[in-house]
Short mmCIF file of C-alpha atoms in Angstrom, two decimals:
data_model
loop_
_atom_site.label_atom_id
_atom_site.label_comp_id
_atom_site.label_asym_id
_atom_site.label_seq_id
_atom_site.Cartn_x
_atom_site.Cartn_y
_atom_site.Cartn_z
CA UNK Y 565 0.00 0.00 0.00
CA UNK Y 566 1.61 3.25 -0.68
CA UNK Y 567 0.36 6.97 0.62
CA UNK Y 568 0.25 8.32 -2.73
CA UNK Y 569 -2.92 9.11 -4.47
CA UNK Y 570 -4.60 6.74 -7.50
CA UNK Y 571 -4.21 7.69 -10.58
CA UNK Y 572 -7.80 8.38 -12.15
CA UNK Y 573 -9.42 6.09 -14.47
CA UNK Y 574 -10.75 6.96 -17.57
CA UNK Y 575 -14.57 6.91 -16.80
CA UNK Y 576 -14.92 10.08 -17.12
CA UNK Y 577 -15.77 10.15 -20.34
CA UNK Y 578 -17.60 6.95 -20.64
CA UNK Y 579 -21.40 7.51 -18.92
CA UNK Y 580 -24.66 5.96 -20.73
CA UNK Y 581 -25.21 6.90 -23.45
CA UNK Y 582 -26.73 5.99 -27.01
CA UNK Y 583 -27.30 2.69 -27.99
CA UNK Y 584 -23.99 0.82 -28.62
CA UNK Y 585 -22.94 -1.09 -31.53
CA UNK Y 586 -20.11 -4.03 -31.52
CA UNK Y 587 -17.46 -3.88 -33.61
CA UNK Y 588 -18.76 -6.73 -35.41
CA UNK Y 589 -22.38 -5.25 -35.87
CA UNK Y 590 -22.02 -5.60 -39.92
CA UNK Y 591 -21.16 -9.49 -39.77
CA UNK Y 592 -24.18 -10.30 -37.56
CA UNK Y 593 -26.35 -8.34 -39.86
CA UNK Y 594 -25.22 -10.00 -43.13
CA UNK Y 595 -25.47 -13.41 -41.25
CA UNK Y 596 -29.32 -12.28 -40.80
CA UNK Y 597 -28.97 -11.86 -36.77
CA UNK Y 598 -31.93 -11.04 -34.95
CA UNK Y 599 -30.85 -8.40 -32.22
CA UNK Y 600 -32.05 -7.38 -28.61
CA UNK Y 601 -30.75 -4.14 -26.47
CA UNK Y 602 -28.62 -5.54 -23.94
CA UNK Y 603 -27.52 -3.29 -21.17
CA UNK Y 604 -27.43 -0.22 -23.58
CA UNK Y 605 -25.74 -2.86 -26.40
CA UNK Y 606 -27.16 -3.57 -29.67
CA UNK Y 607 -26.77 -7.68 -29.72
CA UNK Y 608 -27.54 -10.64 -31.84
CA UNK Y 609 -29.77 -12.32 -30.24
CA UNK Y 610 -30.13 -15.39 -32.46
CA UNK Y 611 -29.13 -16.30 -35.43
CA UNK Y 612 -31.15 -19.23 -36.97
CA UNK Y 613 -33.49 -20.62 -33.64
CA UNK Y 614 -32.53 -20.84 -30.51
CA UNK Y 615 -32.46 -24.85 -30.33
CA UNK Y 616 -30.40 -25.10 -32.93
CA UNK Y 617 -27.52 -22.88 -31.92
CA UNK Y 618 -27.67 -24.34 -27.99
CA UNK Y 619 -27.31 -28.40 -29.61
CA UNK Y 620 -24.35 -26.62 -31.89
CA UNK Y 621 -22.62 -25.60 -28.71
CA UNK Y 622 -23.38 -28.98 -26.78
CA UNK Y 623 -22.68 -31.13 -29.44
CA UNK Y 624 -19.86 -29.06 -31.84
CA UNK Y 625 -19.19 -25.39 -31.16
CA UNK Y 626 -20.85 -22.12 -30.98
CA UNK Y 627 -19.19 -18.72 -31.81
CA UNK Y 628 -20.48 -16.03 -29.47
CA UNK Y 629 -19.57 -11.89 -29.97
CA UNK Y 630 -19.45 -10.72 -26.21
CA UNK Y 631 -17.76 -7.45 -26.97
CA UNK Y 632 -20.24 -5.19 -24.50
CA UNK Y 633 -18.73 -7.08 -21.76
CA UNK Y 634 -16.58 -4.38 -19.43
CA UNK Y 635 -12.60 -4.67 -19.76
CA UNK Y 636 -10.88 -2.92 -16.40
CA UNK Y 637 -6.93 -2.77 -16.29
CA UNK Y 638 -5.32 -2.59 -12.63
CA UNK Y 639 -1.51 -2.01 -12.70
CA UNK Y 640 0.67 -1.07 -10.11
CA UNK Y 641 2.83 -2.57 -7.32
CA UNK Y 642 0.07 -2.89 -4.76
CA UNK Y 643 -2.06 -4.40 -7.51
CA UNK Y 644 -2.71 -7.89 -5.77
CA UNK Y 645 -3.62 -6.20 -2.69
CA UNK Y 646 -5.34 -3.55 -3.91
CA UNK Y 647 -7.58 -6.24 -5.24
CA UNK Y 648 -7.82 -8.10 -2.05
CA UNK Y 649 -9.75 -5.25 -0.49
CA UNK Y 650 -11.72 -4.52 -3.32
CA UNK Y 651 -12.92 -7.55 -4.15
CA UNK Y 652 -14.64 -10.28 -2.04
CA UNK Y 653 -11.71 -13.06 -2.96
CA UNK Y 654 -8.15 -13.30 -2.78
CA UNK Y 655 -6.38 -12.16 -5.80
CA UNK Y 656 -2.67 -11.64 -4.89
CA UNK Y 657 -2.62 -15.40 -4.74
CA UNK Y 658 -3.36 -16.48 -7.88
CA UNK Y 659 -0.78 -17.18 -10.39
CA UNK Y 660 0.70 -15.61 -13.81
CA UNK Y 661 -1.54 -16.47 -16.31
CA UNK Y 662 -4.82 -17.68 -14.01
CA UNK Y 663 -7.98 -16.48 -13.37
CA UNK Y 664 -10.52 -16.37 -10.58
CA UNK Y 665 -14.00 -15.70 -10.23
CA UNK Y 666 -15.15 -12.97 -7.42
CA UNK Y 667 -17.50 -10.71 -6.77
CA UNK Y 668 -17.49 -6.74 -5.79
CA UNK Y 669 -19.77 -6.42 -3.05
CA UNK Y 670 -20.99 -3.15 -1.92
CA UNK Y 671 -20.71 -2.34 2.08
CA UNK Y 672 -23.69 -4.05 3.03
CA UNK Y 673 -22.67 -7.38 1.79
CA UNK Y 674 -24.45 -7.04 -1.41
CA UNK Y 675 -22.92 -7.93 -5.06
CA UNK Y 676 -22.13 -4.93 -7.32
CA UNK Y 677 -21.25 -7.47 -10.16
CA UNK Y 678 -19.71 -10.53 -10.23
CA UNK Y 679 -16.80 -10.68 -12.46
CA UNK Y 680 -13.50 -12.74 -13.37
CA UNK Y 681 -10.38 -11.59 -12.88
CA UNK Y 682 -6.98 -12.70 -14.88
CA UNK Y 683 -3.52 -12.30 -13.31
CA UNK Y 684 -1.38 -11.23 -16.63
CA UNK Y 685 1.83 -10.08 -14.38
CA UNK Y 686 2.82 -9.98 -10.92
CA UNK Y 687 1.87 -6.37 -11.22
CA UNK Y 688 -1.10 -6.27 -14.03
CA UNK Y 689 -4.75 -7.42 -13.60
CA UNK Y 690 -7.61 -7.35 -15.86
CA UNK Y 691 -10.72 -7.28 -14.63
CA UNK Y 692 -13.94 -7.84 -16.70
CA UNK Y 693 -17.07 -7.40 -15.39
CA UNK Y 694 -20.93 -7.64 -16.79
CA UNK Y 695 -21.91 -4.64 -19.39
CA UNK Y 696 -24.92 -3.63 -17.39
CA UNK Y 697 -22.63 -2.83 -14.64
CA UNK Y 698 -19.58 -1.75 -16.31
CA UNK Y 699 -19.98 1.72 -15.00
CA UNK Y 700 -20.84 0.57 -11.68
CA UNK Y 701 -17.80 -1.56 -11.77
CA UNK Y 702 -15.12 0.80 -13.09
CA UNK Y 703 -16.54 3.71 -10.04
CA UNK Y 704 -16.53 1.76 -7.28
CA UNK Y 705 -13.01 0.14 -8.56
CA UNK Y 706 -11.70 3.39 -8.98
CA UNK Y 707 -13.02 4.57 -5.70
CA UNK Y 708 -11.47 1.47 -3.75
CA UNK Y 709 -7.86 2.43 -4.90
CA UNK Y 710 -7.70 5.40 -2.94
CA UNK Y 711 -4.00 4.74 -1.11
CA UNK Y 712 -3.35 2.16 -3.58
CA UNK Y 713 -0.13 2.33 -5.67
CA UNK Y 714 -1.93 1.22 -8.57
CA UNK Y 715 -3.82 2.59 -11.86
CA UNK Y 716 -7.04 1.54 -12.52
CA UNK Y 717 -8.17 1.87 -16.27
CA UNK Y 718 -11.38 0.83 -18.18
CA UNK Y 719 -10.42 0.13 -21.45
CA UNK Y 720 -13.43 -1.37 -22.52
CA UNK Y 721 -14.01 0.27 -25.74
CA UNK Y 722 -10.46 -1.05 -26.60
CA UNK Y 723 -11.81 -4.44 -26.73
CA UNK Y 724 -13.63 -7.10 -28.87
CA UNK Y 725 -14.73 -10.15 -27.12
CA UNK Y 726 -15.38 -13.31 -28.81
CA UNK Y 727 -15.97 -16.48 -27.01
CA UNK Y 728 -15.89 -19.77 -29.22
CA UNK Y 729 -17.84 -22.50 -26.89
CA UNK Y 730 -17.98 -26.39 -27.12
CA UNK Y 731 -16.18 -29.61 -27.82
CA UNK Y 732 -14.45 -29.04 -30.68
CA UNK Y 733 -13.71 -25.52 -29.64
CA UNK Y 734 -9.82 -26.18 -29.19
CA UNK Y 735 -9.60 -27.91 -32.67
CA UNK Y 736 -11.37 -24.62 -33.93
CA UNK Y 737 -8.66 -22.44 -32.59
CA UNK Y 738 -5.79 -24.75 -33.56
CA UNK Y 739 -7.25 -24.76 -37.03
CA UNK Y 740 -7.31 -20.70 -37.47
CA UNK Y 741 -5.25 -18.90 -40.13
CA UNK Y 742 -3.60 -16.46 -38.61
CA UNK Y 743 -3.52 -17.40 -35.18
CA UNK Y 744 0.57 -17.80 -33.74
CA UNK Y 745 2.43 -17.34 -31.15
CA UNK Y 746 1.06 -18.99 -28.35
CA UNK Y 747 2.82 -18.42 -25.15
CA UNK Y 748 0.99 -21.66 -23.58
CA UNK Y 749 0.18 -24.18 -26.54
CA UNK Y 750 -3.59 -24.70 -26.41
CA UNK Y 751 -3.69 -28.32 -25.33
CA UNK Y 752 -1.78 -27.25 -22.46
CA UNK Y 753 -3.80 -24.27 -21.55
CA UNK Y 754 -5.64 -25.78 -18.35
CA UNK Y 755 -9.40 -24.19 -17.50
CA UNK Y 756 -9.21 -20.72 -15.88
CA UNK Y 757 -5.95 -19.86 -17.36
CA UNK Y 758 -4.85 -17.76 -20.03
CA UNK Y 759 -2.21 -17.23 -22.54
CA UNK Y 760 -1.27 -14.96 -25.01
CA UNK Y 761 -0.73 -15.34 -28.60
CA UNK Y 762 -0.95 -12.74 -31.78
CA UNK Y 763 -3.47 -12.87 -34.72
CA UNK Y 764 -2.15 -11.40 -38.05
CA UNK Y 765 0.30 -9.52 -35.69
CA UNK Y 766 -2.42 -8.25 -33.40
CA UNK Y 767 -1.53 -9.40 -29.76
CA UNK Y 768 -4.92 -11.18 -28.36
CA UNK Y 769 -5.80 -12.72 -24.33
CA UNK Y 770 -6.94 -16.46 -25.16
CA UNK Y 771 -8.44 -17.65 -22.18
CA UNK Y 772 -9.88 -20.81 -20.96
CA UNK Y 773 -13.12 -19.88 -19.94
CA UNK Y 774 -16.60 -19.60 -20.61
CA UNK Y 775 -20.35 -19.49 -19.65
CA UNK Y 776 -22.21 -22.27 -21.20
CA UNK Y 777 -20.72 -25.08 -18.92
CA UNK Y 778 -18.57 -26.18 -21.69
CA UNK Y 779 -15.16 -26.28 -22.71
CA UNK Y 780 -14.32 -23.21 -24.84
CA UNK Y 781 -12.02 -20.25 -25.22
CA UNK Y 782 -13.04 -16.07 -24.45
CA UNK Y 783 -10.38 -14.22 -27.39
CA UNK Y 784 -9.76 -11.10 -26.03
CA UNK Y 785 -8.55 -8.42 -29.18
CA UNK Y 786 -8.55 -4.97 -30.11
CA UNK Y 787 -11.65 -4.16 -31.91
CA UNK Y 788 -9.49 -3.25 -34.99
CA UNK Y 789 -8.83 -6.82 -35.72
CA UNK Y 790 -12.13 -8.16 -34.36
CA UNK Y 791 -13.96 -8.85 -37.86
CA UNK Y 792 -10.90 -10.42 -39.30
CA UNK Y 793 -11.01 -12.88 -36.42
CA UNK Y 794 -13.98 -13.57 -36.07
CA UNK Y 795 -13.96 -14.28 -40.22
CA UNK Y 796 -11.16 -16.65 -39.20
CA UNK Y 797 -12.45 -18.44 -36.77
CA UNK Y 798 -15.84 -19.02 -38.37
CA UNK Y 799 -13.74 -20.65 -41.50
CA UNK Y 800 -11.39 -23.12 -39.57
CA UNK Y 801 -14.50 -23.92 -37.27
CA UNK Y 802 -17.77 -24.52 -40.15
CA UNK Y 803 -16.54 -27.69 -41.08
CA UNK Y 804 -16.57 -29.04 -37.61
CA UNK Y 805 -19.87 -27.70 -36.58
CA UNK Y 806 -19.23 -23.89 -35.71
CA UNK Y 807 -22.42 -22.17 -35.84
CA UNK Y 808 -22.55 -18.39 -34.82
CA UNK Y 809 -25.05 -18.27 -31.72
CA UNK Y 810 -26.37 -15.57 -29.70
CA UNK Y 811 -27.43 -14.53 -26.57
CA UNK Y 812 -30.93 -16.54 -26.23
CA UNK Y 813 -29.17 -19.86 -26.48
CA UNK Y 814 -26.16 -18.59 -23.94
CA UNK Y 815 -29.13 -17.72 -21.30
CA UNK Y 816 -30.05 -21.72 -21.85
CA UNK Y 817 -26.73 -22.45 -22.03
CA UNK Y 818 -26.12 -20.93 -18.51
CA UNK Y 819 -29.12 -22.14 -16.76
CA UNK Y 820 -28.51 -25.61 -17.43
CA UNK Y 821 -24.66 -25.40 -15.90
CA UNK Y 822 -26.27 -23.85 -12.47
CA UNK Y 823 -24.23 -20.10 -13.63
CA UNK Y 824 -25.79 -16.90 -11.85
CA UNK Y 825 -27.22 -13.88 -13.99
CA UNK Y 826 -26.40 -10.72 -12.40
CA UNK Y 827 -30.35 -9.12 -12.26
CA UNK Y 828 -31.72 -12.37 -12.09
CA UNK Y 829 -29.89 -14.78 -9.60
CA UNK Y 830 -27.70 -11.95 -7.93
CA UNK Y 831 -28.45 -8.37 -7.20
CA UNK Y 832 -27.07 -5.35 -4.54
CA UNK Y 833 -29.09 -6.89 -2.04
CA UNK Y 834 -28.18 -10.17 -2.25
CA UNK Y 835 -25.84 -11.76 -0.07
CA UNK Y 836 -23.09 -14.47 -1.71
CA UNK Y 837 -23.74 -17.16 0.77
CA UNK Y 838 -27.74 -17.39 -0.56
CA UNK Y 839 -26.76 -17.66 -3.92
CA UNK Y 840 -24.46 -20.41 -3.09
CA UNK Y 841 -21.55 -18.47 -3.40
CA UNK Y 842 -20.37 -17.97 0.32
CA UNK Y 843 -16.77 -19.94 -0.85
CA UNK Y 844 -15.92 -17.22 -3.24
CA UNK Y 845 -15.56 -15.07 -0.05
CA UNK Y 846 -12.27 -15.24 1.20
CA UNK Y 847 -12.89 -14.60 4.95
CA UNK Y 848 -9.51 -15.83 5.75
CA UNK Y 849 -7.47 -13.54 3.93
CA UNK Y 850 -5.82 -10.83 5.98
CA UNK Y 851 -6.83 -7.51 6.10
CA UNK Y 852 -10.08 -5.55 5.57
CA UNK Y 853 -12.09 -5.88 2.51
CA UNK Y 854 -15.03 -3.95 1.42
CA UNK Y 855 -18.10 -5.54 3.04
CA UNK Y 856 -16.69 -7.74 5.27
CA UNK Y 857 -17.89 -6.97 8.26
CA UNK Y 858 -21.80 -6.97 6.75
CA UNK Y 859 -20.64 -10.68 5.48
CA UNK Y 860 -19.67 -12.05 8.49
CA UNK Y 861 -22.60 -10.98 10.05
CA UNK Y 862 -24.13 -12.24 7.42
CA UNK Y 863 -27.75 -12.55 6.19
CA UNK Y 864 -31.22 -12.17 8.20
CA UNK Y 865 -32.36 -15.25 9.48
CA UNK Y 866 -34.63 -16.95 7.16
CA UNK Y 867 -33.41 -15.09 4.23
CA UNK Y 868 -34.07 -17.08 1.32
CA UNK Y 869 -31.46 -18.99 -0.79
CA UNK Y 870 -31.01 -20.35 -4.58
CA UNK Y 871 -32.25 -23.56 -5.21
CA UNK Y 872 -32.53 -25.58 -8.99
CA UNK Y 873 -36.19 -26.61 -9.71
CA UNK Y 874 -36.96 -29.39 -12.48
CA UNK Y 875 -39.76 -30.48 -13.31
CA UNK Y 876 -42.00 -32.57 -15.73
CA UNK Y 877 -43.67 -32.01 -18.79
CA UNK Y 878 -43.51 -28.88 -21.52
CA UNK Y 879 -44.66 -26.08 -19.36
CA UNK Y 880 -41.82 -24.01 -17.92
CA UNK Y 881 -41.19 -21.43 -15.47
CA UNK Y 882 -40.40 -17.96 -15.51
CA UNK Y 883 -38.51 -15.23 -14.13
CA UNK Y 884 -40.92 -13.62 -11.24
CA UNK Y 885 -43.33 -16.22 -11.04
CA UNK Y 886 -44.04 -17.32 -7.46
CA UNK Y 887 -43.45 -20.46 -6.07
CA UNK Y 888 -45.87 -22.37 -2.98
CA UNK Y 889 -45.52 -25.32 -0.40
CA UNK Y 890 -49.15 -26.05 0.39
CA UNK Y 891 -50.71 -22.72 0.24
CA UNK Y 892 -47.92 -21.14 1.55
CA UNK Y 893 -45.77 -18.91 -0.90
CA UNK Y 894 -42.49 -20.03 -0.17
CA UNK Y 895 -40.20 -18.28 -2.80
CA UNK Y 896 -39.81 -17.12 -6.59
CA UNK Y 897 -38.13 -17.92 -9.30
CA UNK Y 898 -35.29 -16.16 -11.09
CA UNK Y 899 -34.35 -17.94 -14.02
CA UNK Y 900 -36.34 -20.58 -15.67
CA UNK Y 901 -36.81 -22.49 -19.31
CA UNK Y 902 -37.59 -25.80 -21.06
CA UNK Y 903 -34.18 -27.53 -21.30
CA UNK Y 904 -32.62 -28.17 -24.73
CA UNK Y 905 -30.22 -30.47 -23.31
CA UNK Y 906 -32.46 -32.11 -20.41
CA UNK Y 907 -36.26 -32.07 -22.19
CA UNK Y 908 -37.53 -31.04 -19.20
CA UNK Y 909 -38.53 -28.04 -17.67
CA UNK Y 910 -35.61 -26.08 -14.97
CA UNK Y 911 -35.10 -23.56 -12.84
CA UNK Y 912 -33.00 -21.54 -10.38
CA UNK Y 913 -35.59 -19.65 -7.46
CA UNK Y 914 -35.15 -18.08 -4.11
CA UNK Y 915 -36.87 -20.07 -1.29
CA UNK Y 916 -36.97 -19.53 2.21
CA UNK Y 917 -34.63 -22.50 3.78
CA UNK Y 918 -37.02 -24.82 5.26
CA UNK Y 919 -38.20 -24.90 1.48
CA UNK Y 920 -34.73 -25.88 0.06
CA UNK Y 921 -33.77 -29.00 0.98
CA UNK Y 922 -33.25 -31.56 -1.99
CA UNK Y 923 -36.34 -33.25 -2.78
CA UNK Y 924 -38.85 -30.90 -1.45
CA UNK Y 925 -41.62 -30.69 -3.20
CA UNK Y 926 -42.86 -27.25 -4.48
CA UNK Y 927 -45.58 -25.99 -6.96
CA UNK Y 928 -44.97 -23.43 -9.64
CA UNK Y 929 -47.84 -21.03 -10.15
CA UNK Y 930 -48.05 -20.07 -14.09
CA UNK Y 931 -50.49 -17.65 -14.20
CA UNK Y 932 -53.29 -19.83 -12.13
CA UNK Y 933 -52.48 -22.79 -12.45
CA UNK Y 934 -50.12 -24.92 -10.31
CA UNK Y 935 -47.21 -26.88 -11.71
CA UNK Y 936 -45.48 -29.11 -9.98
CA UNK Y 937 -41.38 -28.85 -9.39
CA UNK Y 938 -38.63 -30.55 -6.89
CA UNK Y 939 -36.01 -28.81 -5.59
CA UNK Y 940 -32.64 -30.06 -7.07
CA UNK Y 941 -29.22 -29.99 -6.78
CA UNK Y 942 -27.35 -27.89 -8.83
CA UNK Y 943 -25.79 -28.23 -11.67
CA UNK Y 944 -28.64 -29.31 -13.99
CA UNK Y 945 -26.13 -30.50 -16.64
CA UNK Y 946 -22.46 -30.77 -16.37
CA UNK Y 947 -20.30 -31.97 -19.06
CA UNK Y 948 -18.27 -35.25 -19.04
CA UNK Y 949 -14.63 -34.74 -17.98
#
């Protein structure tokens, strides 16, 4: 820690604004995209149907543009613990070239955003949190360095981000024109690492990670080269599968792997340990971090916690729609669908405790009627080592 003040970020100059566009707006409109406003961004939403692109990514590959996600730079000497305090985990002690999930929680125990976090130097973070919270993010970031030797940037309009999801998703990337260099050769590359490598003499992040609950790769490059990537990509990876997909079939995608939406499963108020996240809090770590002492008083009694939901038949839940044991309204649900991969109705829902147990038996009200649903373990679907 050092007495000197941060130096500023540059959010200055980035507040809400128009509707955004990705740098790769044109290809998804000449592939015929369908698009939806996400957090202020412009994005494909689908491509052909939604099935169709979440089997491609189950059974082949999907290619995904992600480029509204936030990119957030933290340099300095007290980088690592800089990071400690700001975030709920403990980031000086991962290694060169890993990455951890965390979460920023606000004073009161609450999550700002949850985000990962990749170590590229022993003095260099990046940071990358959700799009609807970027600005969130990048304040309260900024405001958590003060006496901090460190620089805290948001460079997200820097960035592309394209994540290329599935099975075959490591042949894909070993098959691109273009892409050399590797500082880790992909088949060594374990899950929640990264490496770097250059594409056409850009230098890109490849990292092993994801959100769909399958193996797969986030490509990290400056928007300049993003289109000529993502042109790459899509011609080593159509003749093994490759479809483009968009955001519909990652929300499926998701769901079935048990992964929290920030506005759905997680929200200011929520506290990690009811969304199941209590061991991404690193209580042991030394020091002070913002909101521990709210987290280790932790949550009301009977606050409710995240459960997974399946049930029978074609009829699925929704987001908001109230859940009952007997007559008694016992919790609602935050993310719900028919499963592509499963054929059966899922979902994730807030229930007080005594309603959580595995194997309790709930009923889903969809609009009057009552559908039946047992409480699950999570995750719904988890792929085969």
């Amino acid at each position: 820690m050092s007495d000197e003040s941060p130096s500023s970020t540059s959010i200055a100059d980035s507040s809400p604004a128009a509707v955004k566009y990705s740098p790769l707006h044109s290809i998804h409109e000449q592939l015929g995209a369908t698009f939806t406003d996400f957090a202020g961004w412009m994005m494909p939403v689908r491509y052909s149907s939604d099935l169709a692109e979440h089997h491609a990514v189950r059974t082949a590959a999907g290619i995904f543009d992600i480029s509204h996600m936030a990119e957030i730079h933290v340099r300095g000497v007290d980088a690592g613990a800089y990071l400690d305090f700001a975030l709920a985990g403990k980031l000086s002690g991962i290694a060169l070239a890993q990455a951890k999930y965390s979460l920023l929680l606000n004073e009161a125990g609450g999550i700002i955003d949850d985000l990962v976090t990749y170590r590229l130097a022993d003095d260099h973070f990046l940071v990358v949190a959700n799009a609807g919270n970027r600005f969130a993010a990048a304040t309260a970031l900024t405001e958590r360095a003060v006496g901090f030797d460190v620089v805290v940037t948001d460079d997200s309009d820097d960035y592309a981000l394209i994540a290329v999801q599935g099975p075959v998703s490591r042949a894909i990337l070993e098959a691109t024109a273009g892409l050399t260099d590797f500082a880790t050769p992909l088949n060594e590359l374990k899950y929640y690492r990264e490496t770097v490598a250059t594409f056409d003499g850009t230098d890109l992040i490849i990292a092993r990670t994801g959100y769909t609950g399958e193996d797969g790769f986030e490509l990290y490059i400056h928007v300049d080269a993003a289109a000529a990537l993502w042109a790459a990509l899509t011609v080593a990876g159509s003749p093994l599968g490759l479809v483009p997909a968009g955001l519909a079939c990652r929300d499926t995608l998701r769901l079935e792997a048990g992964m929290p939406l920030y506005g759905h499963e997680l929200n200011l108020t929520t506290f990690p340990v009811q969304a199941g996240l209590g061991r991404v809090v690193a209580l042991s770590k030394e020091g002070d971090f913002v909101g521990r002492s709210a987290i280790e008083e932790g949550p009301d009694a009977g606050a409710r916690v995240l459960v997974g939901l399946a049930a029978e038949g074609r009829r699925a839940g929704r987001a908001d729609y109230l859940l009952f044991h007997g007559d008694k309204e016992v919790g609602v649900i935050t993310s719900g669908a028919l499963s592509p991969t499963l054929g059966h109705p899922i979902a994730m829902a807030y229930v007080d405790p005594d309603a959580s147990e595995v194997g309790t038996e709930l009923h889903i009200d969809v609009r009057g009627s009552r559908i039946a649903a047992s409480v699950v373990s999570l995750p719904f679907y988890k792929r085969e080592a």
